[in-house]
């Protein structure tokens, strides 16, 4: 743009296929005119009998960096010339590389995401993409890196936390979660901070740092387990202290599950169900003290069991 804008042709005469230009049958629409216009025009015919054009207001675009010129220069020009509102923001993501190399047919180094889903589940893949690749930058994919995050973060940090907490509730409290919130708890302050910080990051499409912040909270819950040692709080004389610790852990997991629901929705629901909590997802529930008393809690099955990585093809 700084170098000066020039007209561009909206048609091509040498293409074998394309949308015909009504006033010149020897010309077809330039693909980047046809494709871009369809973003807006499809809203008026995508659902028969339903006009979706009001959805255009305040639209955001998500795109790859190799098509930046078409979306930042051509597309606004087309919209302005037709009297339509331009997109409010464009968020540009980078490329994925495999072991430091670009993905290409000639190298035969592509990883089929369906194989990862079949092995690890869709939540694990979604989590890895958001966690390991900073949005807007290029990222490197390795099978060992995927496996390592699956085991260390999903399996250990989150999965083991739920297993340990529910097992302690089942064994030490007869499967009951008592409703004994303590607003002076360190867990309460952490939940408030999480509630306030993550939306600001997501509003900036800082997807990776938002997840980093949530994961700091999850690791804080694990530290709380080690510091409070609820397995040592035995007997009636320590029942009140034990109830508070187990409540904080259950409530912390509930908060974490809701905060993580955009990243690992199926897993979030499983966590809430394991704790006997409602599965309604609302950011207002990312707050300390929302866990209701529950009974019949059993030791949860592993959220992310240990798996053998898929064999390279």
CSV table of C-alpha atoms in Angstrom, one decimal:
chain,number,residue,atom,x,y,z
A,1,UNK,CA,0.0,0.0,0.0
A,2,UNK,CA,2.8,2.4,0.9
A,3,UNK,CA,4.3,1.9,-2.6
A,4,UNK,CA,1.1,3.1,-4.3
A,5,UNK,CA,-2.1,1.3,-5.3
A,6,UNK,CA,-2.8,0.3,-8.9
A,7,UNK,CA,-5.9,-1.0,-10.7
A,8,UNK,CA,-6.1,-4.8,-11.1
A,9,UNK,CA,-8.0,-6.8,-13.7
A,10,UNK,CA,-11.0,-8.7,-12.4
A,11,UNK,CA,-11.1,-11.2,-15.3
A,12,UNK,CA,-8.8,-13.5,-17.2
A,13,UNK,CA,-8.9,-14.6,-20.8
A,14,UNK,CA,-6.6,-17.6,-20.7
A,15,UNK,CA,-8.2,-19.7,-18.0
A,16,UNK,CA,-9.9,-23.0,-19.1
A,17,UNK,CA,-12.5,-22.8,-16.3
A,18,UNK,CA,-14.1,-20.0,-14.3
A,19,UNK,CA,-17.2,-17.9,-13.7
A,20,UNK,CA,-18.1,-16.3,-17.0
A,21,UNK,CA,-18.1,-12.5,-17.2
A,22,UNK,CA,-21.6,-11.5,-18.3
A,23,UNK,CA,-20.6,-8.8,-20.8
A,24,UNK,CA,-17.7,-10.7,-22.3
A,25,UNK,CA,-18.1,-14.5,-22.8
A,26,UNK,CA,-14.4,-14.9,-23.6
A,27,UNK,CA,-13.4,-13.8,-20.1
A,28,UNK,CA,-13.8,-15.5,-16.7
A,29,UNK,CA,-13.6,-13.9,-13.3
A,30,UNK,CA,-10.2,-13.7,-11.7
A,31,UNK,CA,-10.2,-16.4,-9.0
A,32,UNK,CA,-9.4,-13.9,-6.3
A,33,UNK,CA,-12.4,-11.8,-7.2
A,34,UNK,CA,-14.7,-14.8,-7.4
A,35,UNK,CA,-13.5,-16.3,-4.2
A,36,UNK,CA,-13.4,-13.1,-2.1
A,37,UNK,CA,-16.8,-11.9,-3.3
A,38,UNK,CA,-18.3,-15.2,-2.3
A,39,UNK,CA,-17.6,-14.5,1.4
A,40,UNK,CA,-20.3,-11.8,1.3
A,41,UNK,CA,-22.6,-13.0,-1.4
A,42,UNK,CA,-23.0,-16.5,0.0
A,43,UNK,CA,-24.7,-15.0,3.1
A,44,UNK,CA,-27.8,-14.3,0.9
A,45,UNK,CA,-28.2,-17.8,-0.5
A,46,UNK,CA,-26.4,-20.2,1.8
A,47,UNK,CA,-29.6,-21.1,3.6
A,48,UNK,CA,-32.7,-21.0,1.4
A,49,UNK,CA,-35.3,-18.6,2.8
A,50,UNK,CA,-32.9,-17.1,5.4
A,51,UNK,CA,-31.0,-13.9,4.9
A,52,UNK,CA,-27.7,-14.1,6.8
A,53,UNK,CA,-26.4,-10.8,5.6
A,54,UNK,CA,-26.8,-9.2,9.1
A,55,UNK,CA,-24.0,-11.5,10.2
A,56,UNK,CA,-21.5,-9.5,8.1
A,57,UNK,CA,-21.4,-6.7,10.6
A,58,UNK,CA,-18.1,-6.7,12.6
A,59,UNK,CA,-16.7,-9.7,10.7
A,60,UNK,CA,-13.2,-11.0,11.4
A,61,UNK,CA,-11.1,-13.0,9.0
A,62,UNK,CA,-8.7,-15.8,9.8
A,63,UNK,CA,-6.1,-16.5,7.0
A,64,UNK,CA,-2.7,-17.7,6.1
A,65,UNK,CA,0.2,-15.3,5.5
A,66,UNK,CA,0.6,-16.4,1.8
A,67,UNK,CA,-2.8,-14.8,0.9
A,68,UNK,CA,-2.3,-11.6,2.9
A,69,UNK,CA,-2.2,-9.2,-0.2
A,70,UNK,CA,-5.5,-10.5,-1.6
A,71,UNK,CA,-7.3,-10.0,1.7
A,72,UNK,CA,-5.7,-6.8,2.8
A,73,UNK,CA,-5.7,-4.9,-0.5
A,74,UNK,CA,-8.0,-6.5,-3.1
A,75,UNK,CA,-10.8,-7.5,-0.8
A,76,UNK,CA,-11.3,-4.1,1.0
A,77,UNK,CA,-11.2,-2.4,-2.4
A,78,UNK,CA,-13.9,-4.7,-3.8
A,79,UNK,CA,-16.1,-4.1,-0.7
A,80,UNK,CA,-15.7,-0.4,-0.6
A,81,UNK,CA,-16.5,-0.1,-4.3
A,82,UNK,CA,-19.7,-1.9,-3.7
A,83,UNK,CA,-20.6,0.0,-0.6
A,84,UNK,CA,-20.1,-2.8,1.9
A,85,UNK,CA,-18.5,-2.7,5.4
A,86,UNK,CA,-14.9,-4.0,5.4
A,87,UNK,CA,-13.7,-6.6,7.9
A,88,UNK,CA,-12.9,-5.2,11.3
A,89,UNK,CA,-9.7,-7.3,11.8
A,90,UNK,CA,-7.6,-9.9,10.0
A,91,UNK,CA,-5.7,-12.5,12.0
A,92,UNK,CA,-2.9,-14.1,10.1
A,93,UNK,CA,-1.4,-17.5,11.0
A,94,UNK,CA,1.9,-19.0,10.1
A,95,UNK,CA,2.9,-22.3,8.6
A,96,UNK,CA,3.5,-25.8,10.0
A,97,UNK,CA,6.9,-27.4,9.4
A,98,UNK,CA,7.7,-31.1,9.9
A,99,UNK,CA,11.0,-31.6,11.7
A,100,UNK,CA,12.3,-28.3,10.5
A,101,UNK,CA,11.2,-28.8,6.9
A,102,UNK,CA,8.3,-27.5,4.9
A,103,UNK,CA,5.4,-29.9,4.3
A,104,UNK,CA,5.5,-31.1,0.7
A,105,UNK,CA,4.4,-33.9,-1.5
A,106,UNK,CA,7.9,-34.4,-2.9
A,107,UNK,CA,9.3,-34.9,0.5
A,108,UNK,CA,6.5,-37.1,1.5
A,109,UNK,CA,6.7,-35.8,5.1
A,110,UNK,CA,3.0,-34.9,5.7
A,111,UNK,CA,1.3,-36.1,8.9
A,112,UNK,CA,-2.3,-37.0,8.5
A,113,UNK,CA,-4.2,-35.3,11.3
A,114,UNK,CA,-6.8,-38.0,11.1
A,115,UNK,CA,-4.2,-40.5,12.2
A,116,UNK,CA,-3.4,-38.4,15.2
A,117,UNK,CA,-7.1,-38.1,16.0
A,118,UNK,CA,-7.6,-41.8,15.7
A,119,UNK,CA,-4.7,-42.4,18.1
A,120,UNK,CA,-4.9,-39.5,20.6
A,121,UNK,CA,-8.4,-38.0,20.1
A,122,UNK,CA,-9.5,-34.7,18.6
A,123,UNK,CA,-9.1,-32.9,21.9
A,124,UNK,CA,-5.4,-33.8,22.1
A,125,UNK,CA,-4.8,-32.5,18.6
A,126,UNK,CA,-6.7,-29.3,19.2
A,127,UNK,CA,-4.8,-28.8,22.4
A,128,UNK,CA,-1.4,-29.4,20.8
A,129,UNK,CA,-2.1,-26.9,17.9
A,130,UNK,CA,-3.1,-24.2,20.4
A,131,UNK,CA,-0.3,-24.9,22.9
A,132,UNK,CA,2.7,-25.8,20.8
A,133,UNK,CA,2.4,-23.3,17.9
A,134,UNK,CA,2.2,-19.6,18.8
A,135,UNK,CA,-0.7,-18.1,16.8
A,136,UNK,CA,0.7,-16.0,14.0
A,137,UNK,CA,4.1,-17.7,13.9
A,138,UNK,CA,5.4,-20.7,12.1
A,139,UNK,CA,5.5,-23.9,14.1
A,140,UNK,CA,7.4,-27.1,14.0
A,141,UNK,CA,5.7,-30.5,14.2
A,142,UNK,CA,7.4,-33.6,15.5
A,143,UNK,CA,5.8,-36.9,16.4
A,144,UNK,CA,7.9,-37.0,19.6
A,145,UNK,CA,6.9,-33.5,20.6
A,146,UNK,CA,3.2,-34.3,20.2
A,147,UNK,CA,3.6,-37.5,22.3
A,148,UNK,CA,5.6,-35.6,24.9
A,149,UNK,CA,2.9,-33.0,25.4
A,150,UNK,CA,0.2,-35.6,25.4
A,151,UNK,CA,1.8,-37.5,28.2
A,152,UNK,CA,3.3,-34.7,30.3
A,153,UNK,CA,0.7,-32.0,30.1
A,154,UNK,CA,-2.6,-33.7,29.2
A,155,UNK,CA,-1.9,-37.1,30.9
A,156,UNK,CA,0.1,-35.9,33.9
A,157,UNK,CA,-0.8,-32.3,34.7
A,158,UNK,CA,-4.5,-32.6,34.0
A,159,UNK,CA,-5.4,-36.3,33.8
A,160,UNK,CA,-3.6,-37.3,37.0
A,161,UNK,CA,-4.9,-34.3,38.8
A,162,UNK,CA,-8.5,-35.4,38.2
A,163,UNK,CA,-7.6,-39.0,39.0
A,164,UNK,CA,-5.9,-38.1,42.3
A,165,UNK,CA,-8.6,-35.7,43.4
A,166,UNK,CA,-11.5,-38.0,42.7
A,167,UNK,CA,-9.7,-40.9,44.3
A,168,UNK,CA,-9.1,-38.9,47.4
A,169,UNK,CA,-12.7,-37.8,47.5
A,170,UNK,CA,-13.9,-41.4,47.1
A,171,UNK,CA,-11.5,-42.8,49.7
A,172,UNK,CA,-11.3,-40.1,52.3
A,173,UNK,CA,-14.7,-38.5,52.1
A,174,UNK,CA,-17.0,-41.4,51.1
A,175,UNK,CA,-17.4,-40.0,47.6
A,176,UNK,CA,-18.8,-36.6,48.9
A,177,UNK,CA,-17.7,-33.1,47.9
A,178,UNK,CA,-18.7,-30.8,50.8
A,179,UNK,CA,-19.7,-27.2,49.9
A,180,UNK,CA,-17.2,-25.4,52.1
A,181,UNK,CA,-15.7,-22.6,50.0
A,182,UNK,CA,-13.2,-20.3,51.6
A,183,UNK,CA,-12.8,-17.0,49.9
A,184,UNK,CA,-9.5,-16.4,51.6
A,185,UNK,CA,-8.0,-19.5,49.8
A,186,UNK,CA,-5.1,-19.0,47.5
A,187,UNK,CA,-7.1,-21.0,44.9
A,188,UNK,CA,-9.8,-18.3,45.1
A,189,UNK,CA,-7.3,-15.6,44.2
A,190,UNK,CA,-5.9,-17.7,41.3
A,191,UNK,CA,-9.4,-18.3,39.9
A,192,UNK,CA,-10.2,-14.5,40.0
A,193,UNK,CA,-7.0,-13.7,38.2
A,194,UNK,CA,-7.7,-16.4,35.6
A,195,UNK,CA,-11.2,-15.0,35.0
A,196,UNK,CA,-9.9,-11.5,34.4
A,197,UNK,CA,-6.8,-12.3,32.3
A,198,UNK,CA,-7.9,-14.9,29.8
A,199,UNK,CA,-10.7,-13.0,28.0
A,200,UNK,CA,-8.3,-10.1,27.3
A,201,UNK,CA,-5.9,-12.5,25.6
A,202,UNK,CA,-8.7,-14.2,23.6
A,203,UNK,CA,-10.1,-10.9,22.5
A,204,UNK,CA,-6.7,-10.2,21.0
A,205,UNK,CA,-6.7,-13.7,19.4
A,206,UNK,CA,-3.7,-14.5,21.6
A,207,UNK,CA,-4.8,-18.1,21.7
A,208,UNK,CA,-1.5,-19.6,22.8
A,209,UNK,CA,-0.9,-17.3,25.7
A,210,UNK,CA,-4.5,-17.7,26.8
A,211,UNK,CA,-3.9,-21.4,27.1
A,212,UNK,CA,-0.5,-20.9,28.7
A,213,UNK,CA,-2.3,-18.8,31.4
A,214,UNK,CA,-4.9,-21.6,31.9
A,215,UNK,CA,-2.2,-24.2,32.2
A,216,UNK,CA,-0.4,-22.1,34.8
A,217,UNK,CA,-3.6,-22.4,36.8
A,218,UNK,CA,-3.7,-26.2,36.3
A,219,UNK,CA,-0.1,-26.5,37.5
A,220,UNK,CA,-0.9,-24.4,40.5
A,221,UNK,CA,-3.6,-26.9,41.4
A,222,UNK,CA,-1.0,-29.6,41.2
A,223,UNK,CA,1.3,-27.6,43.5
A,224,UNK,CA,-1.5,-27.2,45.9
A,225,UNK,CA,-1.9,-31.0,46.1
A,226,UNK,CA,1.7,-31.4,47.0
A,227,UNK,CA,1.7,-28.5,49.5
A,228,UNK,CA,-1.5,-29.6,51.4
A,229,UNK,CA,-1.0,-33.4,51.2
A,230,UNK,CA,-4.7,-34.2,51.6
A,231,UNK,CA,-3.8,-37.9,52.0
A,232,UNK,CA,-2.3,-37.1,55.3
A,233,UNK,CA,-5.4,-35.4,56.6
A,234,UNK,CA,-6.9,-38.4,58.3
A,235,UNK,CA,-9.3,-38.8,61.2
A,236,UNK,CA,-12.2,-36.8,62.5
A,237,UNK,CA,-10.0,-34.2,64.1
A,238,UNK,CA,-8.7,-33.1,60.6
A,239,UNK,CA,-12.0,-33.6,58.8
A,240,UNK,CA,-12.7,-29.8,58.5
A,241,UNK,CA,-9.3,-29.2,57.0
A,242,UNK,CA,-9.6,-32.1,54.7
A,243,UNK,CA,-13.0,-30.9,53.5
A,244,UNK,CA,-11.6,-27.5,52.6
A,245,UNK,CA,-8.6,-28.9,50.7
A,246,UNK,CA,-10.7,-31.4,48.7
A,247,UNK,CA,-13.3,-28.7,48.0
A,248,UNK,CA,-10.6,-26.4,46.7
A,249,UNK,CA,-9.2,-29.1,44.4
A,250,UNK,CA,-12.6,-30.0,43.1
A,251,UNK,CA,-13.5,-26.4,42.6
A,252,UNK,CA,-10.2,-25.7,40.9
A,253,UNK,CA,-10.8,-28.6,38.5
A,254,UNK,CA,-14.3,-27.3,37.7
A,255,UNK,CA,-12.9,-23.8,36.9
A,256,UNK,CA,-10.1,-25.3,34.8
A,257,UNK,CA,-12.6,-27.5,32.9
A,258,UNK,CA,-14.7,-24.5,32.0
A,259,UNK,CA,-11.7,-22.4,31.1
A,260,UNK,CA,-10.4,-25.2,28.8
A,261,UNK,CA,-13.7,-25.9,27.2
A,262,UNK,CA,-12.8,-24.0,24.0
A,263,UNK,CA,-9.7,-26.1,23.6
A,264,UNK,CA,-10.7,-29.6,24.8
A,265,UNK,CA,-14.5,-29.5,25.0
A,266,UNK,CA,-15.1,-33.3,25.3
A,267,UNK,CA,-12.6,-33.6,28.1
A,268,UNK,CA,-14.0,-30.6,29.9
A,269,UNK,CA,-17.4,-32.2,30.0
A,270,UNK,CA,-15.9,-35.5,31.3
A,271,UNK,CA,-14.2,-33.5,34.1
A,272,UNK,CA,-17.4,-31.8,35.2
A,273,UNK,CA,-19.3,-35.1,35.1
A,274,UNK,CA,-16.6,-36.8,37.1
A,275,UNK,CA,-17.0,-34.1,39.8
A,276,UNK,CA,-20.8,-34.3,39.8
A,277,UNK,CA,-21.1,-30.7,38.5
A,278,UNK,CA,-23.4,-29.2,35.9
A,279,UNK,CA,-21.9,-29.2,32.4
A,280,UNK,CA,-23.2,-25.7,31.5
A,281,UNK,CA,-20.3,-23.7,30.0
A,282,UNK,CA,-20.3,-20.0,30.8
A,283,UNK,CA,-17.3,-17.8,31.4
A,284,UNK,CA,-19.0,-16.3,34.4
A,285,UNK,CA,-18.6,-19.7,36.1
A,286,UNK,CA,-14.8,-19.3,35.9
A,287,UNK,CA,-14.9,-18.1,39.5
A,288,UNK,CA,-14.1,-19.6,42.9
A,289,UNK,CA,-16.8,-21.2,45.0
A,290,UNK,CA,-19.2,-22.4,42.3
A,291,UNK,CA,-18.8,-26.1,43.0
A,292,UNK,CA,-22.0,-27.5,44.5
A,293,UNK,CA,-22.1,-30.3,47.1
A,294,UNK,CA,-22.0,-33.7,45.4
A,295,UNK,CA,-22.0,-37.3,46.4
A,296,UNK,CA,-21.2,-40.7,44.8
A,297,UNK,CA,-17.9,-39.4,43.4
A,298,UNK,CA,-15.7,-42.3,42.2
A,299,UNK,CA,-12.1,-42.4,41.1
A,300,UNK,CA,-12.1,-41.2,37.5
A,301,UNK,CA,-10.8,-43.2,34.7
A,302,UNK,CA,-7.7,-41.7,33.0
A,303,UNK,CA,-8.6,-38.8,30.8
A,304,UNK,CA,-5.5,-39.4,28.6
A,305,UNK,CA,-4.2,-43.0,29.0
A,306,UNK,CA,-0.7,-43.8,27.9
A,307,UNK,CA,-0.6,-44.7,24.2
A,308,UNK,CA,1.9,-45.9,21.7
A,309,UNK,CA,2.5,-43.3,18.9
A,310,UNK,CA,1.2,-44.2,15.5
A,311,UNK,CA,3.7,-46.0,13.2
A,312,UNK,CA,5.0,-43.7,10.5
A,313,UNK,CA,3.7,-44.7,7.0
